[in-house]
Coordinates of C-alpha atoms and ligand atoms in Angstrom, one line a residue:
Chain S
M26 CA -7.5 -30.0 10.0
T27 CA -8.9 -26.5 10.0
V28 CA -11.4 -25.8 12.8
L29 CA -14.6 -24.4 11.4
Q30 CA -15.7 -21.1 12.8
Q31 CA -19.3 -20.4 13.9
V32 CA -20.7 -17.2 12.4
E33 CA -24.0 -15.6 13.2
L34 CA -25.0 -12.5 11.3
T35 CA -27.9 -10.7 9.6
V36 CA -28.0 -10.0 5.9
N37 CA -30.7 -7.7 4.5
G38 CA -32.8 -8.4 7.7
V39 CA -32.5 -12.2 7.5
S40 CA -30.5 -14.0 10.2
Y41 CA -28.0 -16.7 9.2
E42 CA -25.9 -19.1 11.2
R43 CA -23.2 -20.9 9.4
E44 CA -19.9 -22.7 10.1
V45 CA -17.1 -21.3 7.9
D46 CA -13.5 -22.1 7.0
P47 CA -11.7 -19.2 8.8
R48 CA -9.9 -18.2 5.6
M49 CA -13.1 -17.7 3.7
T50 CA -13.5 -14.0 2.7
L51 CA -16.8 -12.3 3.5
V52 CA -17.5 -11.7 -0.2
D53 CA -17.1 -15.4 -1.0
F54 CA -19.3 -16.2 1.9
L55 CA -22.0 -13.9 0.6
R56 CA -21.8 -15.2 -2.9
H57 CA -21.0 -18.9 -2.4
E58 CA -22.6 -19.7 0.9
L59 CA -25.6 -17.4 0.9
R60 CA -25.9 -17.3 -2.9
L61 CA -26.2 -13.6 -2.8
T62 CA -24.3 -13.0 -6.0
G63 CA -25.3 -9.3 -6.4
T64 CA -22.1 -8.3 -4.7
H65 CA -19.4 -8.5 -7.3
V66 CA -15.7 -9.4 -6.9
G67 CA -13.2 -7.5 -9.1
C68 CA -9.7 -7.2 -7.8
E69 CA -10.1 -9.1 -4.6
H70 CA -7.5 -7.0 -2.9
G71 CA -9.2 -3.8 -1.9
V72 CA -8.5 -1.6 -4.9
C73 CA -11.7 -1.5 -7.0
G74 CA -14.7 -1.3 -4.6
A75 CA -16.9 -3.7 -6.6
C76 CA -17.5 -5.7 -3.5
T77 CA -18.7 -2.8 -1.3
I78 CA -21.5 -3.7 1.1
I79 CA -22.9 -1.9 4.2
K80 CA -21.7 -3.3 7.6
D81 CA -23.5 -1.9 10.7
G82 CA -24.4 1.2 8.7
Q83 CA -21.0 1.8 7.1
A84 CA -19.7 1.0 3.6
V85 CA -16.9 -1.6 3.7
R86 CA -15.1 -3.8 1.1
S87 CA -16.3 -7.4 1.6
C88 CA -13.2 -8.8 0.0
L89 CA -11.0 -7.3 2.8
M90 CA -12.8 -9.0 5.6
L91 CA -13.0 -12.6 6.7
A92 CA -16.5 -14.1 7.1
A93 CA -15.4 -14.9 10.6
Q94 CA -14.9 -11.2 11.3
A95 CA -18.5 -10.5 10.4
D96 CA -19.8 -12.6 13.3
G97 CA -22.4 -10.5 15.1
T98 CA -22.8 -7.9 12.5
S99 CA -25.7 -6.7 10.4
L100 CA -25.0 -6.4 6.7
Q101 CA -26.8 -5.0 3.8
T102 CA -26.0 -6.0 0.2
V103 CA -27.4 -4.7 -3.1
E104 CA -30.2 -7.4 -2.9
G105 CA -31.5 -5.5 0.1
L106 CA -32.0 -2.2 -1.8
R107 CA -35.3 -2.9 -3.5
N108 CA -38.5 -2.8 -1.5
A109 CA -39.1 -6.4 -0.5
E110 CA -42.9 -6.0 -0.4
S111 CA -43.7 -3.8 -3.4
G112 CA -40.7 -5.0 -5.5
E113 CA -40.1 -1.3 -6.2
L114 CA -36.5 -0.3 -6.9
H115 CA -34.7 1.9 -4.4
P116 CA -34.5 5.6 -5.4
I117 CA -30.7 5.2 -5.8
Q118 CA -31.2 2.3 -8.3
Q119 CA -33.9 4.3 -10.1
A120 CA -31.6 7.3 -10.4
F121 CA -28.8 5.2 -11.8
I122 CA -31.2 3.9 -14.5
E123 CA -32.6 7.3 -15.3
E124 CA -29.2 9.0 -15.5
H125 CA -27.4 6.1 -17.2
G126 CA -25.0 5.6 -14.3
L127 CA -24.0 2.3 -15.6
Q128 CA -22.9 0.6 -18.8
C129 CA -21.8 -3.0 -18.2
G130 CA -22.9 -2.8 -14.6
F131 CA -20.0 -4.7 -13.1
C132 CA -19.1 -1.9 -10.7
T133 CA -22.7 -0.8 -10.0
P134 CA -23.5 -2.8 -6.8
G135 CA -20.4 -1.2 -5.2
F136 CA -21.4 2.3 -6.4
L137 CA -24.9 1.8 -5.1
M138 CA -23.8 0.8 -1.7
S139 CA -21.2 3.6 -1.3
T140 CA -24.0 6.0 -2.4
L141 CA -26.4 4.5 0.2
E142 CA -23.9 5.3 3.0
L143 CA -23.2 8.8 1.6
L144 CA -26.9 9.8 1.4
G145 CA -27.6 8.3 4.8
D146 CA -24.9 10.5 6.3
N147 CA -25.4 13.5 4.1
P148 CA -28.7 13.7 2.3
N149 CA -27.7 16.7 0.2
P150 CA -24.0 16.3 -0.8
T151 CA -22.0 18.7 -3.0
D152 CA -20.3 17.4 -6.1
Q153 CA -17.0 17.4 -4.2
E154 CA -18.6 15.4 -1.4
I155 CA -20.0 12.9 -3.9
K156 CA -16.5 12.5 -5.4
D157 CA -14.9 12.0 -2.0
A158 CA -17.4 9.3 -1.1
L159 CA -17.0 7.5 -4.4
D160 CA -13.2 7.8 -4.9
G161 CA -12.8 4.2 -3.7
N162 CA -15.0 2.8 -6.5
L163 CA -13.6 2.2 -9.9
C164 CA -15.7 2.1 -13.1
R165 CA -14.1 1.2 -16.4
C166 CA -17.0 2.1 -18.6
T167 CA -18.9 5.3 -17.8
G168 CA -16.2 7.9 -17.3
Y169 CA -17.9 8.8 -13.9
Q170 CA -19.8 11.8 -15.1
A171 CA -23.1 9.9 -15.4
I172 CA -22.5 8.3 -12.0
I173 CA -22.1 11.6 -10.3
Q174 CA -25.3 12.8 -12.0
S175 CA -27.0 9.7 -10.8
V176 CA -26.0 10.4 -7.2
R177 CA -27.2 13.9 -7.5
L178 CA -30.6 12.7 -8.8
A179 CA -30.7 10.0 -6.1
A180 CA -30.2 12.7 -3.5
A181 CA -33.0 14.8 -5.0
K182 CA -35.3 11.7 -5.1
T183 CA -34.6 10.7 -1.5
Q184 CA -35.0 14.3 -0.3
S185 CA -38.4 14.7 -2.0
G186 CA -39.4 11.2 -0.8
K187 CA -38.6 12.1 2.8
L188 CA -40.4 15.4 2.5
A189 CA -43.4 13.7 1.0
G190 CA -43.3 11.1 3.8
A191 CA -43.0 13.8 6.5
H192 CA -45.9 15.7 4.9
G193 CA -48.0 12.5 4.7
S194 CA -47.5 11.6 8.4
A195 CA -48.0 15.2 9.7
Chain L
M25 CA -15.3 -38.4 -6.0
L26 CA -13.5 -36.4 -8.6
L27 CA -16.7 -34.5 -9.3
S28 CA -17.2 -33.6 -5.6
V29 CA -13.6 -32.2 -5.4
H30 CA -14.3 -30.2 -8.5
I31 CA -17.5 -28.8 -7.1
E32 CA -15.8 -28.0 -3.8
L33 CA -13.1 -26.0 -5.6
W34 CA -15.6 -24.1 -7.7
G35 CA -18.2 -23.6 -4.9
F36 CA -15.8 -22.5 -2.1
P37 CA -12.8 -20.7 -3.5
M38 CA -10.2 -19.8 -0.9
K39 CA -7.8 -17.1 -1.6
P40 CA -5.7 -17.1 1.6
A41 CA -3.6 -20.1 2.6
P42 CA -5.0 -22.0 5.6
F43 CA -4.5 -20.7 9.1
D44 CA -5.9 -21.3 12.6
Y45 CA -8.2 -18.5 13.7
Y46 CA -8.5 -17.1 17.2
A47 CA -10.6 -14.3 18.5
P48 CA -9.6 -13.4 22.1
E49 CA -11.9 -11.1 24.0
T50 CA -9.3 -9.3 26.2
V51 CA -5.8 -7.9 25.7
D52 CA -4.4 -10.3 28.4
E53 CA -6.0 -13.3 26.6
A54 CA -4.5 -12.1 23.3
V55 CA -1.0 -11.7 24.8
S56 CA -1.0 -15.1 26.5
L57 CA -2.2 -16.7 23.2
L58 CA 0.5 -14.9 21.2
K59 CA 3.1 -16.0 23.8
K60 CA 2.0 -19.6 23.6
L61 CA 2.0 -19.5 19.8
E62 CA 5.5 -18.0 19.8
D63 CA 6.8 -20.6 22.3
D64 CA 5.3 -23.4 20.1
D65 CA 7.1 -21.9 17.1
I66 CA 3.9 -21.1 15.3
D67 CA 4.0 -18.1 13.0
A68 CA 1.1 -15.9 14.2
K69 CA -0.2 -12.6 12.9
I70 CA -2.5 -10.1 14.6
L71 CA -5.6 -9.2 12.5
A72 CA -7.1 -5.8 13.2
G73 CA -9.2 -4.2 10.5
G74 CA -7.6 -6.4 7.8
Q75 CA -7.3 -3.5 5.3
S76 CA -3.6 -4.2 4.8
L77 CA -3.4 -7.8 6.0
M78 CA -6.3 -9.2 3.9
P79 CA -4.7 -8.2 0.5
M80 CA -1.5 -9.8 1.7
L81 CA -3.3 -13.0 2.7
S82 CA -5.3 -13.1 -0.5
L83 CA -2.3 -12.6 -2.7
R84 CA -0.5 -15.1 -0.4
M85 CA 2.3 -12.6 0.2
A86 CA 1.7 -13.5 3.8
R87 CA 1.0 -17.1 4.9
P88 CA 0.8 -17.1 8.7
D89 CA -0.1 -20.3 10.5
A90 CA -2.4 -18.5 12.9
L91 CA -4.4 -15.3 13.0
V92 CA -5.2 -13.6 16.2
D93 CA -8.2 -11.3 15.5
L94 CA -8.5 -8.4 17.9
G95 CA -12.0 -7.5 16.7
K96 CA -13.7 -8.9 19.8
I97 CA -11.7 -6.8 22.2
K98 CA -14.0 -4.0 23.1
T99 CA -11.7 -2.0 25.4
L100 CA -9.4 -0.7 22.7
D101 CA -11.9 1.6 21.0
Y102 CA -11.6 5.2 22.5
I103 CA -10.3 8.7 21.9
R104 CA -9.8 10.8 25.1
E105 CA -7.7 13.6 26.4
E106 CA -5.8 13.4 29.7
N107 CA -3.5 16.1 30.9
G108 CA -2.7 17.6 27.5
V109 CA -2.3 14.2 25.8
I110 CA -4.7 12.6 23.4
H111 CA -5.0 8.8 23.8
I112 CA -6.3 6.7 21.0
G113 CA -7.1 3.0 21.5
A114 CA -5.5 0.8 18.8
M115 CA -8.8 -0.7 17.6
T116 CA -10.5 2.7 17.1
T117 CA -11.4 2.9 13.4
K118 CA -9.9 5.6 11.3
R119 CA -13.5 6.7 10.5
A120 CA -14.1 7.3 14.3
A121 CA -10.9 9.3 14.4
E122 CA -12.1 11.3 11.4
D123 CA -15.4 11.9 13.0
S124 CA -13.9 12.9 16.4
A125 CA -14.5 16.5 17.3
L126 CA -11.9 16.2 20.1
L127 CA -9.2 15.2 17.5
Q128 CA -10.3 17.9 15.1
Q129 CA -10.1 20.6 17.7
K130 CA -7.1 19.5 19.8
Q131 CA -4.9 17.8 17.3
P132 CA -5.9 19.0 13.8
L133 CA -2.7 17.7 12.1
L134 CA -3.4 14.1 13.1
H135 CA -7.1 14.6 12.2
V136 CA -6.3 15.9 8.7
A137 CA -3.8 13.1 8.1
T138 CA -6.5 10.6 9.0
Q139 CA -8.8 12.0 6.4
H140 CA -6.1 11.5 3.8
I141 CA -5.8 7.7 4.5
G142 CA -7.4 5.5 1.9
H143 CA -11.0 5.8 0.9
R144 CA -14.0 6.1 3.3
Q145 CA -14.6 2.4 2.9
I146 CA -11.1 1.7 4.1
R147 CA -11.3 4.1 7.0
N148 CA -14.7 2.5 8.1
Q149 CA -13.0 -0.8 8.7
G150 CA -9.2 0.0 9.1
T151 CA -8.0 0.8 12.6
V152 CA -5.7 3.5 13.9
G153 CA -3.4 0.9 15.6
G154 CA -3.3 -1.1 12.4
S155 CA -1.9 1.8 10.4
F156 CA 0.9 2.4 13.0
A157 CA 1.7 -1.3 13.3
H158 CA 1.7 -1.9 9.5
A159 CA 4.4 0.8 9.1
D160 CA 3.9 1.4 5.4
P161 CA 6.5 3.9 4.1
A162 CA 3.7 5.8 2.5
A163 CA 1.5 5.9 5.6
E164 CA 0.5 9.5 6.6
Y165 CA 0.8 8.6 10.3
G166 CA 4.5 7.9 10.0
A167 CA 5.3 11.5 9.3
V168 CA 2.7 12.9 11.7
A169 CA 4.1 10.7 14.5
Q170 CA 7.6 12.1 13.8
A171 CA 6.4 15.6 13.6
L172 CA 4.4 15.4 16.9
G173 CA 6.8 13.1 18.8
M174 CA 4.1 10.6 19.4
E175 CA 4.3 7.5 21.7
M176 CA 3.1 4.0 21.2
V177 CA 1.9 1.8 24.0
V178 CA 2.3 -2.0 23.7
V179 CA 1.4 -4.7 26.1
G180 CA 3.3 -8.0 26.2
P181 CA 3.9 -10.9 28.6
D182 CA 6.1 -8.7 30.8
G183 CA 3.6 -5.9 31.0
E184 CA 3.4 -2.5 29.3
R185 CA 6.0 -0.5 27.3
V186 CA 5.8 3.0 26.0
I187 CA 7.8 3.4 22.8
P188 CA 8.8 6.8 21.5
V189 CA 8.4 7.3 17.8
D190 CA 12.2 7.3 17.2
E191 CA 12.4 3.8 18.5
F192 CA 9.1 2.5 17.1
Y193 CA 9.7 2.4 13.3
L194 CA 12.6 0.2 12.5
S195 CA 12.4 -0.3 8.8
F196 CA 10.1 -1.0 5.8
L197 CA 6.9 -2.6 7.3
T198 CA 8.8 -3.3 10.5
T199 CA 8.3 -1.8 14.0
D200 CA 9.6 -2.5 17.5
I201 CA 6.4 -4.4 18.4
D202 CA 7.5 -7.9 19.5
C203 CA 5.7 -11.1 18.3
S204 CA 4.0 -11.6 21.6
E205 CA 3.0 -7.9 22.1
V206 CA -0.1 -6.1 21.2
L207 CA -0.2 -2.4 20.3
T208 CA -2.9 -1.0 22.6
E209 CA -2.7 2.8 22.3
V210 CA -1.1 5.7 20.5
R211 CA -0.5 9.0 22.2
A212 CA -0.2 12.5 20.7
P213 CA 0.3 15.8 22.6
V214 CA -2.6 18.3 22.2
M215 CA -1.4 20.9 19.6
P216 CA -0.1 23.9 21.6
G217 CA -2.1 27.1 21.1
G218 CA -0.8 29.3 18.3
T219 CA 0.9 26.4 16.4
G220 CA 0.7 26.6 12.7
W221 CA 0.6 23.3 10.8
G222 CA 0.6 22.1 7.2
F223 CA -0.1 18.7 5.6
Q224 CA 0.3 17.9 1.9
E225 CA 0.6 14.8 -0.2
I226 CA 0.6 13.8 -3.8
C227 CA -1.1 10.6 -5.1
R228 CA -2.4 9.4 -8.4
R229 CA -6.0 9.0 -7.2
E230 CA -7.4 10.5 -4.0
G231 CA -7.3 7.8 -1.3
D232 CA -4.4 5.9 -2.8
L233 CA -1.1 5.6 -0.9
A234 CA 0.9 8.8 -1.4
I235 CA 3.9 9.0 -3.7
A236 CA 5.3 11.6 -1.3
G237 CA 4.0 13.7 1.5
V238 CA 5.0 16.3 4.1
A239 CA 3.9 17.4 7.5
V240 CA 5.0 20.7 9.1
T241 CA 4.5 22.5 12.4
L242 CA 5.9 25.8 13.5
K243 CA 5.3 28.9 15.7
M244 CA 5.6 32.6 14.9
E245 CA 7.5 34.8 17.4
A246 CA 8.1 38.5 16.7
G247 CA 7.6 37.9 13.0
S248 CA 10.0 34.9 12.8
C249 CA 9.4 31.2 12.3
V250 CA 10.5 29.2 15.4
D251 CA 10.2 25.5 16.6
V252 CA 10.0 24.5 12.9
V253 CA 9.4 20.8 12.4
I254 CA 9.4 19.2 8.9
A255 CA 8.7 15.5 8.4
V256 CA 8.4 13.6 5.1
F257 CA 6.8 10.3 4.2
G258 CA 6.5 8.1 1.1
V259 CA 10.1 8.7 0.0
N260 CA 12.2 6.3 2.2
A261 CA 11.6 3.1 4.2
I262 CA 10.5 5.1 7.2
A263 CA 9.2 8.7 7.6
A264 CA 11.8 11.1 9.0
R265 CA 12.3 14.7 10.2
L266 CA 14.6 16.8 8.0
D267 CA 16.8 18.9 10.4
D268 CA 18.7 20.6 7.6
A269 CA 15.5 22.0 6.1
E270 CA 14.2 22.9 9.6
Q271 CA 17.3 24.9 10.2
V272 CA 16.9 26.9 7.0
V273 CA 13.6 28.2 8.3
N274 CA 14.2 28.5 12.1
G275 CA 14.6 32.0 13.3
N276 CA 13.9 33.6 9.9
T277 CA 11.2 35.8 8.5
P278 CA 8.7 33.7 6.4
G279 CA 8.7 34.3 2.6
E280 CA 8.6 32.6 -0.7
A281 CA 12.3 32.6 -1.3
L282 CA 13.1 31.2 2.2
F283 CA 10.5 28.4 1.7
A284 CA 11.9 27.5 -1.7
Q285 CA 15.3 27.3 -0.2
A286 CA 13.9 25.1 2.6
G287 CA 12.3 22.9 -0.1
K288 CA 15.7 22.5 -1.9
A289 CA 17.4 21.7 1.4
A290 CA 14.8 19.1 2.2
A291 CA 15.2 17.4 -1.3
A292 CA 19.0 17.4 -0.9
A293 CA 18.8 16.0 2.6
L294 CA 16.8 12.9 1.6
D295 CA 18.6 9.5 1.5
E296 CA 18.2 7.9 -1.9
P297 CA 14.4 8.0 -2.3
I298 CA 12.4 4.9 -3.4
T299 CA 12.0 4.2 -7.1
D300 CA 9.0 2.1 -8.0
V301 CA 6.2 1.8 -10.6
H302 CA 4.6 5.0 -9.3
A303 CA 7.6 7.4 -9.4
T304 CA 11.4 7.6 -9.7
A305 CA 13.6 8.8 -6.9
E306 CA 14.2 12.1 -8.8
Y307 CA 10.5 12.7 -9.1
R308 CA 10.0 12.1 -5.4
R309 CA 12.8 14.5 -4.6
S310 CA 11.2 17.2 -6.7
L311 CA 7.8 16.6 -5.1
I312 CA 9.3 17.0 -1.6
A313 CA 10.8 20.3 -2.6
T314 CA 7.4 21.6 -3.7
L315 CA 5.4 20.1 -0.9
V316 CA 7.8 21.5 1.8
K317 CA 7.3 24.9 0.3
R318 CA 3.5 24.6 0.2
C319 CA 3.3 23.1 3.8
L320 CA 5.4 26.0 5.2
T321 CA 3.2 28.5 3.5
E322 CA 0.1 26.7 4.9
A323 CA 1.6 26.5 8.4
V324 CA 2.5 30.2 8.6
S325 CA -1.0 31.2 7.5
R326 CA -2.5 29.1 10.4
A327 CA 0.0 30.2 13.1
A328 CA -1.4 32.8 15.5
Ligands
LIG424 C1 -7.3 0.8 -1.3 C2 -6.5 1.0 -0.1 C3 -6.0 2.3 0.1 C4 -5.2 2.6 1.2 N1 -4.6 3.8 1.4 C5 -3.9 4.1 2.4 C6 -3.3 5.4 2.6 O1 -3.5 6.3 1.8 N2 -2.5 5.6 3.7 C7 -2.3 4.6 4.6 O2 -1.6 4.9 5.6 N3 -2.9 3.4 4.5 C8 -3.6 3.1 3.4 N4 -4.2 1.9 3.3 C9 -3.9 0.9 4.4 C10 -5.0 1.0 5.5 O3 -4.9 2.3 6.1 C11 -5.0 0.0 6.6 O4 -6.2 0.1 7.3 C12 -3.9 0.0 7.6 O5 -2.6 0.1 7.1 C13 -4.0 -1.2 8.5 O6 -5.0 -1.1 9.5 P1 -5.9 -2.4 9.8 O7 -6.6 -2.1 11.0 O8 -6.7 -2.7 8.6 O9 -4.8 -3.5 10.1 P2 -4.5 -5.0 9.5 O10 -4.6 -5.0 8.0 O11 -5.5 -5.9 10.2 O12 -3.1 -5.2 10.1 C14 -2.0 -4.6 9.5 C15 -0.7 -5.1 10.1 O13 -0.6 -4.5 11.5 C16 -0.5 -5.5 12.4 N5 -1.4 -5.1 13.6 C17 -2.6 -4.5 13.4 N6 -3.1 -4.1 14.6 C18 -2.1 -4.4 15.5 C19 -2.0 -4.3 17.0 N7 -3.0 -3.7 17.7 N8 -0.9 -4.7 17.6 C20 0.1 -5.3 16.9 N9 0.1 -5.5 15.5 C21 -1.0 -5.0 14.9 C22 -1.0 -6.8 11.8 O14 -0.5 -7.9 12.3 C23 -0.6 -6.6 10.3 O15 0.7 -6.9 10.2 C24 -5.0 1.6 2.2 C25 -5.5 0.3 2.1 C26 -6.3 0.0 0.9 C27 -6.9 -1.3 0.8
LIG425 S1 -13.1 -6.9 -5.1 FE1 -13.1 -5.9 -3.2 S2 -12.1 -4.0 -3.7 FE2 -12.0 -5.1 -5.6
LIG426 S1 -20.4 0.2 -15.8 FE1 -18.8 -1.1 -16.5 S2 -17.3 -0.9 -14.9 FE2 -18.7 0.6 -14.4

């Protein structure tokens, strides 16, 4: 009989405590235990990036971790992007809509989360830096050009948002 | 009854086969646990970042009875310099190595090789130790370890062992680390001043495992190349230095013709290269010839 594993973690600011089968992957935990189905599963072995989430500030593939390994971590998934109070979409989401950075949308949660890490580290990336940050995410629809344009626009939006914020608080 | 079984299968899919899970908090605890599991004839595997092991578990290419997760051991996460040697804790993430100013300044070859490993999302979670222990033939670190003469430190029931790179890699995905041992640290010498170095690889998509790659170090003395080291990866079960190609360059004046000749010597010196879905043995040979040439040119341009 498998011994269940105690897991305590935070997802999008909400604390959870669960007992899991040690062999449950983190992405299955998010989708099936927490019912956060925004994170997608594509290849389930680390190749496509659809399952990308943020763990303690860094983008990781949630299919390549056990839920048990996430004990004590703070996670962010695509559900955590939109503003919880106003319901407003995140500037990255807004940019992907405006620049048509998606078609079927299957890969999109992964691209959004990889972009979130990129713009957190580097608010004004060059095209090469955008490509480097996204080379682990596959998209079978868009041909990538619109995605790169979306990230460019997202950078501009977050930059101007920050400037406006700084201005307002000054 | 049937319905509940059905719901359980749909509700809680499990890709890996069942295993017992342990998360020791110290190296000593991990070693005693591994020893006990070994004595009890239980097939145990160490889990570090999981970036190579998780796909193998999910595809059920690996079905260990027990996993020993090193993630709770906090003492194996460091990069420091002591007496001209850089020590990297096995559980340091590749992202931390990539972000390390110390590594970038003092051991740029190891630093650049780290940047070539996988995608950022893989480097955020995958560890330096995991890459050495996994011993993938296409791992950048294999060639860098050969080129720099790195050492690996393992701790087992009988204490610590320091393994030189020549004795560390045994075969395809196989190292000298024993079942009850933990790799705790890897060591690389600080790059001596004036050393020129080159690193090149070819892969289908940036971040994928390389089809073939080369690492070079050399020095310039009175206009000639000396101390030339050429190591290749991705072509055979383990990365290797190519003495024949090194000898072509050693003591000679750098130049395109010489480097092309070294490339040819390197390609000829390879044992029968791997043929797989990515490339044939012949294609790999021709890549090595080209990459050796490019790496030598790069190294000479960096040498002081
Ligand atoms: C999409 C993708 C692309 C990749 N591209 C590359 C690439 O270009 N180059 C490359 O080199 N790698 C690549 N990898 C592999 C990646 O670098 C892994 O992170 C690495 O090989 C293993 O490190 P880990 O910490 O994740 O170890 P794990 O996956 O946890 O472990 C790997 C193996 O090493 C053993 N092990 C781990 N740590 C220790 C230890 N301290 N002591 C003893 N045994 C240990 C484990 O038992 C296991 O057998 C890629 C992986 C993916 C998914
Ligand atoms: S589902 Fe995780 S990388 Fe494809
Ligand atoms: S939008 Fe369909 S896979 Fe990317």
